CSV table of C-alpha atoms in Angstrom, one decimal:
chain,number,residue,atom,x,y,z
A,205,UNK,CA,-76.8,69.3,-66.3
A,206,UNK,CA,-75.1,68.3,-69.6
A,207,UNK,CA,-74.7,64.7,-70.5
A,208,UNK,CA,-73.6,62.7,-73.5
A,209,UNK,CA,-75.6,59.5,-74.4
A,210,UNK,CA,-74.3,57.0,-76.9
A,211,UNK,CA,-76.3,54.3,-78.8
A,212,UNK,CA,-75.8,51.9,-81.6
A,213,UNK,CA,-73.1,49.5,-80.3
A,214,UNK,CA,-73.5,45.7,-80.6
A,215,UNK,CA,-72.1,42.5,-81.9
A,216,UNK,CA,-71.4,42.1,-85.6
A,217,UNK,CA,-69.4,39.7,-87.8
A,218,UNK,CA,-66.2,40.8,-89.5
A,219,UNK,CA,-67.0,42.8,-92.6
A,220,UNK,CA,-70.2,44.1,-91.2
A,221,UNK,CA,-71.3,47.6,-90.3
A,222,UNK,CA,-72.6,49.6,-87.3
A,223,UNK,CA,-73.6,53.2,-86.8
A,224,UNK,CA,-73.0,54.9,-83.5
A,225,UNK,CA,-74.9,58.0,-82.3
A,226,UNK,CA,-74.2,60.4,-79.5
A,227,UNK,CA,-76.4,63.2,-78.4
A,228,UNK,CA,-75.4,66.0,-76.0
A,229,UNK,CA,-78.3,67.0,-73.9
A,230,UNK,CA,-79.0,69.6,-71.2
A,231,UNK,CA,-78.5,73.3,-71.1
A,232,UNK,CA,-75.9,74.0,-73.8
A,233,UNK,CA,-74.7,77.3,-75.1
A,234,UNK,CA,-72.3,76.1,-77.8
A,235,UNK,CA,-70.6,72.9,-78.9
A,236,UNK,CA,-67.2,72.9,-80.5
A,237,UNK,CA,-65.3,69.7,-81.3
A,238,UNK,CA,-66.9,66.3,-81.0
A,239,UNK,CA,-65.1,63.0,-81.3
A,240,UNK,CA,-65.2,59.3,-80.9
A,241,UNK,CA,-62.6,57.4,-78.8
A,242,UNK,CA,-62.2,53.7,-78.1
A,243,UNK,CA,-60.7,51.6,-75.4
A,244,UNK,CA,-60.0,47.9,-75.8
A,245,UNK,CA,-59.2,45.7,-72.8
A,246,UNK,CA,-55.6,46.2,-71.6
A,247,UNK,CA,-55.0,49.1,-74.0
A,248,UNK,CA,-54.9,52.8,-73.8
A,249,UNK,CA,-57.8,55.0,-74.9
A,250,UNK,CA,-57.3,56.1,-78.5
A,251,UNK,CA,-59.0,58.7,-80.7
A,252,UNK,CA,-60.9,57.2,-83.6
A,253,UNK,CA,-62.2,60.3,-85.3
A,254,UNK,CA,-62.7,64.0,-84.7
A,255,UNK,CA,-65.0,66.6,-86.2
A,256,UNK,CA,-64.8,70.3,-85.6
A,257,UNK,CA,-67.6,72.8,-85.3
A,258,UNK,CA,-66.8,73.6,-88.9
A,259,UNK,CA,-67.1,69.9,-89.8
A,260,UNK,CA,-63.5,69.3,-90.7
A,261,UNK,CA,-62.6,65.7,-89.9
A,262,UNK,CA,-59.6,63.7,-88.9
A,263,UNK,CA,-59.3,59.9,-88.5
A,264,UNK,CA,-56.9,57.4,-87.0
A,265,UNK,CA,-54.9,55.6,-89.6
A,266,UNK,CA,-56.4,52.3,-88.6
A,267,UNK,CA,-59.9,53.4,-89.6
A,268,UNK,CA,-59.3,55.6,-92.6
A,269,UNK,CA,-61.5,54.6,-95.5
A,270,UNK,CA,-63.8,52.5,-93.3
A,271,UNK,CA,-65.2,54.9,-90.7
A,272,UNK,CA,-67.0,58.2,-91.3
A,273,UNK,CA,-67.7,60.8,-88.6
A,274,UNK,CA,-70.5,63.3,-89.1
A,275,UNK,CA,-72.6,65.6,-87.0
A,276,UNK,CA,-76.0,67.3,-86.8
A,277,UNK,CA,-75.1,70.6,-85.2
A,278,UNK,CA,-78.7,71.7,-84.5
A,279,UNK,CA,-79.3,68.5,-82.5
A,280,UNK,CA,-75.8,68.4,-80.8
A,281,UNK,CA,-75.4,64.9,-82.2
A,282,UNK,CA,-72.4,63.1,-83.6
A,283,UNK,CA,-72.4,59.9,-85.6
A,284,UNK,CA,-69.8,57.3,-86.5
A,285,UNK,CA,-70.6,55.1,-89.4
A,286,UNK,CA,-68.3,52.0,-89.2
A,287,UNK,CA,-68.0,49.8,-92.3
A,288,UNK,CA,-65.9,46.7,-93.0
A,289,UNK,CA,-65.5,46.1,-89.3
A,290,UNK,CA,-62.5,44.0,-88.2
A,291,UNK,CA,-62.0,42.0,-84.9
A,292,UNK,CA,-59.4,44.5,-83.9
A,293,UNK,CA,-62.1,47.2,-83.8
A,294,UNK,CA,-63.6,45.5,-80.8
A,295,UNK,CA,-63.7,48.0,-77.9
A,296,UNK,CA,-65.8,50.3,-75.8
A,297,UNK,CA,-66.5,53.4,-77.9
A,298,UNK,CA,-66.8,56.7,-76.1
A,299,UNK,CA,-68.2,60.0,-77.3
A,300,UNK,CA,-66.5,63.2,-76.5
A,301,UNK,CA,-67.6,66.8,-76.8
A,302,UNK,CA,-66.0,70.2,-76.0
A,303,UNK,CA,-68.9,72.5,-75.2
A,304,UNK,CA,-69.9,75.6,-73.3
A,305,UNK,CA,-72.8,74.9,-70.8
A,306,UNK,CA,-75.3,77.7,-70.7
A,307,UNK,CA,-74.4,80.2,-68.0
A,308,UNK,CA,-70.7,79.4,-68.1
A,309,UNK,CA,-67.9,81.3,-69.7
A,310,UNK,CA,-65.5,78.4,-70.7
A,311,UNK,CA,-65.7,75.3,-72.7
A,312,UNK,CA,-65.6,72.0,-70.8
A,313,UNK,CA,-64.8,68.4,-71.8
A,314,UNK,CA,-67.6,66.0,-71.6
A,315,UNK,CA,-67.6,62.2,-72.1
A,316,UNK,CA,-70.3,59.6,-72.7
A,317,UNK,CA,-70.5,56.4,-70.7
A,318,UNK,CA,-69.4,54.3,-73.7
A,319,UNK,CA,-71.0,51.7,-75.9
A,320,UNK,CA,-69.6,48.2,-76.6
A,321,UNK,CA,-68.7,47.2,-80.1
A,322,UNK,CA,-67.7,43.6,-80.6
A,323,UNK,CA,-66.6,42.2,-84.0
A,324,UNK,CA,-66.4,38.5,-84.3
A,325,UNK,CA,-64.1,36.8,-86.8
């Protein structure tokens, strides 16, 4: 069974940095796009950054120049380096992957359980 497991969240002061990691484990044939989303209390889930299997990236306007998404394809792991954090970055950050489980023909969406990031002012 495939699962995504995040790590690296925590509490940081404004201006600080955190690095999130997410590893897809289980029987995986191929991994396509990976991404980080976030959801703050009372707000809709929003995409923070995406990275394709070819490592092209896109970012939400609110994090451009501060966050960097990267991946280790061999380890099915995606990272989110977050610098110059602001209180408005406070949210649960969720990992996403579009991948093909071994033995299946089609790609499936998978989500991690989320990791809390809290930025104090």
